[in-house]
């Protein structure tokens, strides 16, 4: 087949472009369009030979679109849930067959929960072979090796109450560290059970497969002030865990609801640190919490979890904070690559 000519809208740092490559479908990205100048700098760094247009799609004329002569559009637009019905009505009127999905990277064995809405559409009269009219699929069609997404709700976003006493609770189930009686701070029994299930799902890889081992991590350690203030709200994972929550653009700058943190002192039992923690002085609390050696995931590690290839990188002038912002809430390359392949084949 002739290589597809692909137009990439809201191109960001190039997640869709990487997904197109991973799908192994013969294709050429004829143009990428985004208004974010920092994202465009990263995109150009990784795809120096792709035409990159720094403008809004509203600023492109129909004649300009026609000159690109594209066969496929890939796009990851900003969250606009109220435009969905209008969009679907439009593509139906234009003769497209489509299917909607709610998918998370855990469906492909990746230890990161990020439930996202996807839609694929094709200009043809016959329905797609796996089409479920009026239904949003929760798994990939015709792939027996994957499973429906489990509950992927971010725990931190649910902890909003003020001035509440910590509900110290222990669980005797096997955890990611292989130890018993892991402390879960302010979490409910239901949340503890969900995390137990996630960490015991052998179809999902361990986090250690996505971590860097040759980087100075001191700059990523959580400072004492953050530990003291957010100790009971942290989503703490270890390298042997099989889960992490969604990383947002505020990761590294904010704590609550922005992503998991990594416990690097694996020989320290977390229940021993948190037991009676609130009864200690601030100095004693900090001393105990520092024993866990909690750190942020690095931008490269987050990119790994998002499915970006090993060669993906940032220009040196892009700060760590900017890297977190660019990667926050990003799509997962592996998930998109799978959808592209399903649509084309």
mmCIF file of C-alpha atoms in Angstrom:
data_model
loop_
_atom_site.group_PDB
_atom_site.id
_atom_site.type_symbol
_atom_site.label_atom_id
_atom_site.label_comp_id
_atom_site.label_asym_id
_atom_site.label_seq_id
_atom_site.Cartn_x
_atom_site.Cartn_y
_atom_site.Cartn_z
ATOM 1 C CA UNK A 1 0.000 0.000 0.000
ATOM 2 C CA UNK A 2 1.093 3.573 -0.623
ATOM 3 C CA UNK A 3 2.291 5.405 2.512
ATOM 4 C CA UNK A 4 -0.496 7.368 4.149
ATOM 5 C CA UNK A 5 -0.143 11.127 4.255
ATOM 6 C CA UNK A 6 -0.873 12.088 7.855
ATOM 7 C CA UNK A 7 -1.761 15.487 9.313
ATOM 8 C CA UNK A 8 -1.057 15.853 13.043
ATOM 9 C CA UNK A 9 -3.175 18.487 14.846
ATOM 10 C CA UNK A 10 -2.517 19.674 18.419
ATOM 11 C CA UNK A 11 0.794 17.898 17.971
ATOM 12 C CA UNK A 12 2.354 18.751 21.356
ATOM 13 C CA UNK A 13 5.641 16.898 21.817
ATOM 14 C CA UNK A 14 4.797 14.360 19.111
ATOM 15 C CA UNK A 15 2.981 11.530 20.881
ATOM 16 C CA UNK A 16 0.748 10.852 17.891
ATOM 17 C CA UNK A 17 3.746 10.874 15.539
ATOM 18 C CA UNK A 18 5.538 8.322 17.728
ATOM 19 C CA UNK A 19 2.367 6.211 17.820
ATOM 20 C CA UNK A 20 2.157 6.290 14.029
ATOM 21 C CA UNK A 21 5.730 5.004 13.828
ATOM 22 C CA UNK A 22 5.090 2.296 16.403
ATOM 23 C CA UNK A 23 2.024 1.056 14.523
ATOM 24 C CA UNK A 24 4.317 0.145 11.591
ATOM 25 C CA UNK A 25 1.675 1.430 9.169
ATOM 26 C CA UNK A 26 3.499 2.980 6.154
ATOM 27 C CA UNK A 27 2.965 6.698 6.602
ATOM 28 C CA UNK A 28 4.475 10.163 6.366
ATOM 29 C CA UNK A 29 3.484 13.019 8.661
ATOM 30 C CA UNK A 30 3.147 15.831 6.129
ATOM 31 C CA UNK A 31 2.610 18.543 8.756
ATOM 32 C CA UNK A 32 2.245 19.031 12.509
ATOM 33 C CA UNK A 33 0.334 21.982 13.984
ATOM 34 C CA UNK A 34 0.432 23.443 17.502
ATOM 35 C CA UNK A 35 0.525 26.901 19.104
ATOM 36 C CA UNK A 36 2.650 25.926 22.120
ATOM 37 C CA UNK A 37 6.124 27.240 21.328
ATOM 38 C CA UNK A 38 7.855 25.126 24.000
ATOM 39 C CA UNK A 39 6.119 21.960 22.796
ATOM 40 C CA UNK A 40 7.056 22.848 19.225
ATOM 41 C CA UNK A 41 10.702 23.150 20.239
ATOM 42 C CA UNK A 42 10.599 19.623 21.651
ATOM 43 C CA UNK A 43 8.728 18.332 18.603
ATOM 44 C CA UNK A 44 11.316 19.808 16.247
ATOM 45 C CA UNK A 45 14.111 18.326 18.351
ATOM 46 C CA UNK A 46 12.652 14.824 17.862
ATOM 47 C CA UNK A 47 11.318 15.259 14.313
ATOM 48 C CA UNK A 48 13.615 17.794 12.638
ATOM 49 C CA UNK A 49 12.448 16.952 9.113
ATOM 50 C CA UNK A 50 8.687 17.283 9.699
ATOM 51 C CA UNK A 51 6.945 20.497 8.634
ATOM 52 C CA UNK A 52 5.837 22.213 11.852
ATOM 53 C CA UNK A 53 3.288 25.042 11.794
ATOM 54 C CA UNK A 54 2.988 27.249 14.875
ATOM 55 C CA UNK A 55 -0.604 28.357 14.501
ATOM 56 C CA UNK A 56 -4.166 27.499 15.467
ATOM 57 C CA UNK A 57 -6.156 25.235 13.181
ATOM 58 C CA UNK A 58 -8.726 28.035 12.884
ATOM 59 C CA UNK A 59 -6.027 30.129 11.227
ATOM 60 C CA UNK A 60 -5.481 27.649 8.403
ATOM 61 C CA UNK A 61 -7.475 28.150 5.220
ATOM 62 C CA UNK A 62 -9.212 25.367 3.343
ATOM 63 C CA UNK A 63 -6.791 25.902 0.469
ATOM 64 C CA UNK A 64 -3.838 25.337 2.821
ATOM 65 C CA UNK A 65 -5.404 22.122 4.077
ATOM 66 C CA UNK A 66 -6.034 20.945 0.526
ATOM 67 C CA UNK A 67 -2.419 21.558 -0.462
ATOM 68 C CA UNK A 68 -1.283 19.136 2.252
ATOM 69 C CA UNK A 69 -3.282 16.393 0.496
ATOM 70 C CA UNK A 70 -3.577 14.199 3.623
ATOM 71 C CA UNK A 71 -5.269 10.804 4.026
ATOM 72 C CA UNK A 72 -5.465 10.707 7.821
ATOM 73 C CA UNK A 73 -5.788 13.175 10.686
ATOM 74 C CA UNK A 74 -4.337 12.411 14.114
ATOM 75 C CA UNK A 75 -5.209 14.807 16.902
ATOM 76 C CA UNK A 76 -5.234 15.104 20.662
ATOM 77 C CA UNK A 77 -7.281 18.266 21.261
ATOM 78 C CA UNK A 78 -7.764 19.971 24.626
ATOM 79 C CA UNK A 79 -10.533 18.546 26.822
ATOM 80 C CA UNK A 80 -13.804 19.723 25.297
ATOM 81 C CA UNK A 81 -16.448 17.158 26.333
ATOM 82 C CA UNK A 82 -19.360 19.355 25.272
ATOM 83 C CA UNK A 83 -18.321 19.241 21.600
ATOM 84 C CA UNK A 84 -18.464 15.429 21.355
ATOM 85 C CA UNK A 85 -22.088 15.103 20.188
ATOM 86 C CA UNK A 86 -21.666 17.806 17.557
ATOM 87 C CA UNK A 87 -18.458 16.188 16.309
ATOM 88 C CA UNK A 88 -20.090 12.750 16.011
ATOM 89 C CA UNK A 89 -23.113 14.233 14.243
ATOM 90 C CA UNK A 90 -20.730 15.910 11.764
ATOM 91 C CA UNK A 91 -18.687 12.795 10.912
ATOM 92 C CA UNK A 92 -21.860 10.728 10.549
ATOM 93 C CA UNK A 93 -23.253 13.257 8.072
ATOM 94 C CA UNK A 94 -19.978 13.034 6.138
ATOM 95 C CA UNK A 95 -20.240 9.249 5.794
ATOM 96 C CA UNK A 96 -17.707 8.131 8.397
ATOM 97 C CA UNK A 97 -18.022 4.937 10.408
ATOM 98 C CA UNK A 98 -16.660 5.367 13.928
ATOM 99 C CA UNK A 99 -16.091 3.707 17.284
ATOM 100 C CA UNK A 100 -15.534 5.240 20.724
ATOM 101 C CA UNK A 101 -13.278 3.814 23.437
ATOM 102 C CA UNK A 102 -12.423 4.397 27.088
ATOM 103 C CA UNK A 103 -8.951 2.920 27.533
ATOM 104 C CA UNK A 104 -6.118 3.021 30.028
ATOM 105 C CA UNK A 105 -2.453 1.997 29.606
ATOM 106 C CA UNK A 106 -3.006 -0.802 32.130
ATOM 107 C CA UNK A 107 -4.950 -2.593 29.376
ATOM 108 C CA UNK A 108 -1.584 -3.088 27.669
ATOM 109 C CA UNK A 109 0.298 -4.081 30.802
ATOM 110 C CA UNK A 110 1.686 -0.626 31.596
ATOM 111 C CA UNK A 111 1.651 0.285 35.327
ATOM 112 C CA UNK A 112 0.037 3.698 34.909
ATOM 113 C CA UNK A 113 -3.666 4.495 35.188
ATOM 114 C CA UNK A 114 -4.911 7.150 32.774
ATOM 115 C CA UNK A 115 -8.441 6.461 31.560
ATOM 116 C CA UNK A 116 -8.973 8.420 28.337
ATOM 117 C CA UNK A 117 -11.608 8.779 25.661
ATOM 118 C CA UNK A 118 -10.596 7.820 22.123
ATOM 119 C CA UNK A 119 -12.475 7.876 18.842
ATOM 120 C CA UNK A 120 -11.433 6.336 15.549
ATOM 121 C CA UNK A 121 -13.325 6.947 12.306
ATOM 122 C CA UNK A 122 -13.047 5.837 8.687
ATOM 123 C CA UNK A 123 -14.708 7.151 5.529
ATOM 124 C CA UNK A 124 -16.610 4.110 4.280
ATOM 125 C CA UNK A 125 -20.181 2.849 3.988
ATOM 126 C CA UNK A 126 -19.691 -0.479 5.741
ATOM 127 C CA UNK A 127 -19.570 -0.535 9.561
ATOM 128 C CA UNK A 128 -16.220 -1.210 11.177
ATOM 129 C CA UNK A 129 -15.830 -4.980 11.776
ATOM 130 C CA UNK A 130 -15.816 -4.542 15.556
ATOM 131 C CA UNK A 131 -18.289 -1.653 15.691
ATOM 132 C CA UNK A 132 -20.663 -1.508 18.654
ATOM 133 C CA UNK A 133 -23.221 1.173 17.719
ATOM 134 C CA UNK A 134 -24.043 3.481 20.587
ATOM 135 C CA UNK A 135 -21.538 1.805 22.905
ATOM 136 C CA UNK A 136 -18.198 2.988 24.225
ATOM 137 C CA UNK A 137 -15.803 0.032 24.274
ATOM 138 C CA UNK A 138 -13.741 -0.503 27.419
ATOM 139 C CA UNK A 139 -11.211 -2.801 25.787
ATOM 140 C CA UNK A 140 -9.441 -3.313 22.490
ATOM 141 C CA UNK A 141 -11.458 -5.316 19.956
ATOM 142 C CA UNK A 142 -10.335 -8.773 18.894
ATOM 143 C CA UNK A 143 -7.283 -8.886 21.135
ATOM 144 C CA UNK A 144 -7.564 -11.683 23.665
ATOM 145 C CA UNK A 145 -4.387 -10.900 25.556
ATOM 146 C CA UNK A 146 -5.648 -7.667 27.083
ATOM 147 C CA UNK A 147 -8.342 -7.095 29.644
ATOM 148 C CA UNK A 148 -10.901 -4.396 30.435
ATOM 149 C CA UNK A 149 -9.625 -1.472 32.453
ATOM 150 C CA UNK A 150 -10.082 -1.703 36.165
ATOM 151 C CA UNK A 151 -11.073 1.219 38.296
ATOM 152 C CA UNK A 152 -8.585 3.963 37.484
ATOM 153 C CA UNK A 153 -9.873 6.783 39.643
ATOM 154 C CA UNK A 154 -7.101 8.949 41.103
ATOM 155 C CA UNK A 155 -7.257 8.600 44.864
ATOM 156 C CA UNK A 156 -5.727 11.983 45.558
ATOM 157 C CA UNK A 157 -8.505 13.848 43.783
ATOM 158 C CA UNK A 158 -11.024 12.392 46.226
ATOM 159 C CA UNK A 159 -9.242 13.596 49.352
ATOM 160 C CA UNK A 160 -10.546 17.127 49.682
ATOM 161 C CA UNK A 161 -11.920 17.226 53.220
ATOM 162 C CA UNK A 162 -10.234 19.569 55.658
ATOM 163 C CA UNK A 163 -9.312 19.041 59.299
ATOM 164 C CA UNK A 164 -9.998 15.327 59.267
ATOM 165 C CA UNK A 165 -8.218 12.819 61.443
ATOM 166 C CA UNK A 166 -6.164 10.221 59.600
ATOM 167 C CA UNK A 167 -7.866 6.859 59.363
ATOM 168 C CA UNK A 168 -4.921 4.636 60.135
ATOM 169 C CA UNK A 169 -5.668 1.276 58.577
ATOM 170 C CA UNK A 170 -3.610 -1.794 57.873
ATOM 171 C CA UNK A 171 -4.206 -4.552 55.376
ATOM 172 C CA UNK A 172 -2.986 -8.123 55.556
ATOM 173 C CA UNK A 173 -3.050 -8.821 51.821
ATOM 174 C CA UNK A 174 0.150 -9.319 49.872
ATOM 175 C CA UNK A 175 1.443 -6.013 48.570
ATOM 176 C CA UNK A 176 3.893 -4.917 45.886
ATOM 177 C CA UNK A 177 6.774 -5.189 48.337
ATOM 178 C CA UNK A 178 5.779 -8.715 49.303
ATOM 179 C CA UNK A 179 5.189 -7.551 52.887
ATOM 180 C CA UNK A 180 2.077 -7.496 55.031
ATOM 181 C CA UNK A 181 0.317 -4.736 56.941
ATOM 182 C CA UNK A 182 1.000 -1.837 54.601
ATOM 183 C CA UNK A 183 -0.297 1.499 55.841
ATOM 184 C CA UNK A 184 -2.673 3.454 53.613
ATOM 185 C CA UNK A 185 -3.103 6.690 55.552
ATOM 186 C CA UNK A 186 -6.375 8.396 54.606
ATOM 187 C CA UNK A 187 -7.556 5.779 52.154
ATOM 188 C CA UNK A 188 -10.766 3.800 52.456
ATOM 189 C CA UNK A 189 -10.914 0.014 52.644
ATOM 190 C CA UNK A 190 -12.233 -0.012 49.064
ATOM 191 C CA UNK A 191 -9.231 1.965 47.824
ATOM 192 C CA UNK A 192 -6.842 -0.338 49.659
ATOM 193 C CA UNK A 193 -8.496 -3.367 48.080
ATOM 194 C CA UNK A 194 -8.257 -1.823 44.605
ATOM 195 C CA UNK A 195 -4.545 -1.136 45.006
ATOM 196 C CA UNK A 196 -3.995 -4.685 46.273
ATOM 197 C CA UNK A 197 -5.652 -6.005 43.132
ATOM 198 C CA UNK A 198 -3.577 -3.778 40.887
ATOM 199 C CA UNK A 199 -0.316 -4.831 42.482
ATOM 200 C CA UNK A 200 -1.211 -8.514 42.214
ATOM 201 C CA UNK A 201 -2.085 -8.331 38.499
ATOM 202 C CA UNK A 202 0.790 -10.172 36.866
ATOM 203 C CA UNK A 203 -0.295 -9.057 33.387
ATOM 204 C CA UNK A 204 0.956 -5.561 34.282
ATOM 205 C CA UNK A 205 4.679 -4.853 34.409
ATOM 206 C CA UNK A 206 6.505 -3.581 37.478
ATOM 207 C CA UNK A 207 7.488 0.070 37.695
ATOM 208 C CA UNK A 208 11.163 -0.840 37.903
ATOM 209 C CA UNK A 209 11.081 -1.690 34.186
ATOM 210 C CA UNK A 210 10.474 2.004 33.451
ATOM 211 C CA UNK A 211 12.925 3.649 35.864
ATOM 212 C CA UNK A 212 16.252 5.334 35.162
ATOM 213 C CA UNK A 213 19.348 3.936 36.862
ATOM 214 C CA UNK A 214 22.087 6.322 35.778
ATOM 215 C CA UNK A 215 20.744 9.714 36.872
ATOM 216 C CA UNK A 216 21.483 11.803 39.950
ATOM 217 C CA UNK A 217 18.170 11.625 41.804
ATOM 218 C CA UNK A 218 18.916 14.102 44.600
ATOM 219 C CA UNK A 219 17.147 16.911 42.753
ATOM 220 C CA UNK A 220 13.973 14.808 42.626
ATOM 221 C CA UNK A 221 13.749 14.055 46.366
ATOM 222 C CA UNK A 222 10.702 15.515 48.098
ATOM 223 C CA UNK A 223 11.757 18.364 50.411
ATOM 224 C CA UNK A 224 10.993 18.141 54.152
ATOM 225 C CA UNK A 225 8.354 20.878 53.918
ATOM 226 C CA UNK A 226 6.353 18.912 51.344
ATOM 227 C CA UNK A 227 6.729 15.685 53.289
ATOM 228 C CA UNK A 228 5.415 17.303 56.438
ATOM 229 C CA UNK A 229 2.442 18.958 54.778
ATOM 230 C CA UNK A 230 1.306 16.164 52.464
ATOM 231 C CA UNK A 231 2.464 13.001 54.231
ATOM 232 C CA UNK A 232 -1.062 11.621 54.592
ATOM 233 C CA UNK A 233 -2.053 12.393 50.996
ATOM 234 C CA UNK A 234 0.883 10.958 49.065
ATOM 235 C CA UNK A 235 0.309 8.094 46.665
ATOM 236 C CA UNK A 236 3.451 6.122 47.456
ATOM 237 C CA UNK A 237 4.653 3.340 45.177
ATOM 238 C CA UNK A 238 7.761 1.184 45.115
ATOM 239 C CA UNK A 239 9.758 -0.103 42.110
ATOM 240 C CA UNK A 240 8.081 -3.500 42.477
ATOM 241 C CA UNK A 241 4.569 -2.031 42.322
ATOM 242 C CA UNK A 242 2.409 -2.549 39.254
ATOM 243 C CA UNK A 243 0.522 0.741 39.395
ATOM 244 C CA UNK A 244 0.840 4.515 39.427
ATOM 245 C CA UNK A 245 -1.734 7.270 39.105
ATOM 246 C CA UNK A 246 -2.018 9.804 36.294
ATOM 247 C CA UNK A 247 0.748 12.407 36.127
ATOM 248 C CA UNK A 248 -0.574 15.931 35.553
ATOM 249 C CA UNK A 249 1.187 19.065 34.327
ATOM 250 C CA UNK A 250 1.514 20.272 37.918
ATOM 251 C CA UNK A 251 3.711 17.322 38.879
ATOM 252 C CA UNK A 252 6.924 18.417 40.572
ATOM 253 C CA UNK A 253 5.399 21.750 41.577
ATOM 254 C CA UNK A 254 2.344 20.498 43.461
ATOM 255 C CA UNK A 255 1.741 17.335 45.447
ATOM 256 C CA UNK A 256 -1.946 16.605 45.861
ATOM 257 C CA UNK A 257 -3.553 14.853 42.910
ATOM 258 C CA UNK A 258 -0.642 15.318 40.497
ATOM 259 C CA UNK A 259 0.883 11.823 40.415
ATOM 260 C CA UNK A 260 2.556 9.069 42.411
ATOM 261 C CA UNK A 261 5.877 9.392 44.245
ATOM 262 C CA UNK A 262 8.490 6.665 44.447
ATOM 263 C CA UNK A 263 9.795 5.135 47.670
ATOM 264 C CA UNK A 264 13.438 4.358 46.918
ATOM 265 C CA UNK A 265 14.346 2.996 50.365
ATOM 266 C CA UNK A 266 12.816 -0.415 49.729
ATOM 267 C CA UNK A 267 14.205 -1.912 52.946
ATOM 268 C CA UNK A 268 12.165 0.517 55.073
ATOM 269 C CA UNK A 269 8.706 -0.637 56.101
ATOM 270 C CA UNK A 270 6.180 2.101 55.416
ATOM 271 C CA UNK A 271 3.942 1.046 58.313
ATOM 272 C CA UNK A 272 6.810 1.601 60.721
ATOM 273 C CA UNK A 273 7.187 5.150 59.443
ATOM 274 C CA UNK A 274 3.536 6.117 59.566
ATOM 275 C CA UNK A 275 2.574 4.368 62.783
ATOM 276 C CA UNK A 276 1.636 7.072 65.334
ATOM 277 C CA UNK A 277 3.132 9.663 62.988
ATOM 278 C CA UNK A 278 0.618 12.363 63.883
ATOM 279 C CA UNK A 279 1.528 12.079 67.564
ATOM 280 C CA UNK A 280 5.148 13.046 66.949
ATOM 281 C CA UNK A 281 6.687 16.502 66.862
ATOM 282 C CA UNK A 282 7.307 18.064 63.438
ATOM 283 C CA UNK A 283 11.033 17.403 63.691
ATOM 284 C CA UNK A 284 10.422 13.747 64.527
ATOM 285 C CA UNK A 285 7.907 13.426 61.685
ATOM 286 C CA UNK A 286 10.383 14.790 59.178
ATOM 287 C CA UNK A 287 13.130 12.500 60.430
ATOM 288 C CA UNK A 288 10.915 9.439 59.997
ATOM 289 C CA UNK A 289 9.526 10.455 56.609
ATOM 290 C CA UNK A 290 12.995 11.152 55.213
ATOM 291 C CA UNK A 291 13.866 7.505 55.863
ATOM 292 C CA UNK A 292 11.579 6.506 52.974
ATOM 293 C CA UNK A 293 13.673 8.521 50.486
ATOM 294 C CA UNK A 294 10.620 9.567 48.528
ATOM 295 C CA UNK A 295 11.250 11.174 45.159
ATOM 296 C CA UNK A 296 9.384 12.365 42.124
ATOM 297 C CA UNK A 297 9.481 10.287 38.975
ATOM 298 C CA UNK A 298 11.847 11.924 36.491
ATOM 299 C CA UNK A 299 10.490 13.345 33.212
ATOM 300 C CA UNK A 300 12.228 10.521 31.363
ATOM 301 C CA UNK A 301 10.544 7.913 33.570
ATOM 302 C CA UNK A 302 7.139 9.485 32.964
ATOM 303 C CA UNK A 303 7.862 9.505 29.237
ATOM 304 C CA UNK A 304 8.729 5.798 29.517
ATOM 305 C CA UNK A 305 5.398 5.082 31.217
ATOM 306 C CA UNK A 306 3.627 7.062 28.493
ATOM 307 C CA UNK A 307 5.174 4.817 25.854
ATOM 308 C CA UNK A 308 7.606 7.273 24.295
ATOM 309 C CA UNK A 309 10.557 5.432 22.697
ATOM 310 C CA UNK A 310 14.055 5.428 24.256
ATOM 311 C CA UNK A 311 15.329 7.929 21.687
ATOM 312 C CA UNK A 312 12.739 10.536 22.700
ATOM 313 C CA UNK A 313 14.387 13.500 24.378
ATOM 314 C CA UNK A 314 14.274 17.180 25.263
ATOM 315 C CA UNK A 315 16.543 20.035 24.205
ATOM 316 C CA UNK A 316 18.885 20.966 27.054
ATOM 317 C CA UNK A 317 17.303 24.389 27.508
ATOM 318 C CA UNK A 318 13.902 22.880 28.419
ATOM 319 C CA UNK A 319 13.656 22.969 32.223
ATOM 320 C CA UNK A 320 12.462 20.085 34.383
ATOM 321 C CA UNK A 321 9.312 22.047 35.237
ATOM 322 C CA UNK A 322 8.590 22.592 31.541
ATOM 323 C CA UNK A 323 9.132 18.904 30.839
ATOM 324 C CA UNK A 324 6.609 17.938 33.506
ATOM 325 C CA UNK A 325 4.088 20.412 32.078
ATOM 326 C CA UNK A 326 4.517 19.070 28.552
ATOM 327 C CA UNK A 327 4.139 15.434 29.629
ATOM 328 C CA UNK A 328 1.269 16.003 32.053
ATOM 329 C CA UNK A 329 -2.009 14.330 31.054
ATOM 330 C CA UNK A 330 -0.386 13.168 27.835
ATOM 331 C CA UNK A 331 -1.767 10.360 25.718
ATOM 332 C CA UNK A 332 -0.138 6.947 25.856
ATOM 333 C CA UNK A 333 1.829 6.159 22.707
ATOM 334 C CA UNK A 334 1.273 2.384 22.917
ATOM 335 C CA UNK A 335 -2.510 2.751 23.229
ATOM 336 C CA UNK A 336 -2.733 5.101 20.254
ATOM 337 C CA UNK A 337 -0.428 2.898 18.163
ATOM 338 C CA UNK A 338 -2.712 -0.065 18.811
ATOM 339 C CA UNK A 339 -5.790 1.925 17.775
ATOM 340 C CA UNK A 340 -4.097 3.149 14.581
ATOM 341 C CA UNK A 341 -3.178 -0.396 13.644
ATOM 342 C CA UNK A 342 -6.702 -1.647 14.330
ATOM 343 C CA UNK A 343 -8.199 1.147 12.213
ATOM 344 C CA UNK A 344 -5.861 0.594 9.271
ATOM 345 C CA UNK A 345 -5.773 -3.195 9.219
#
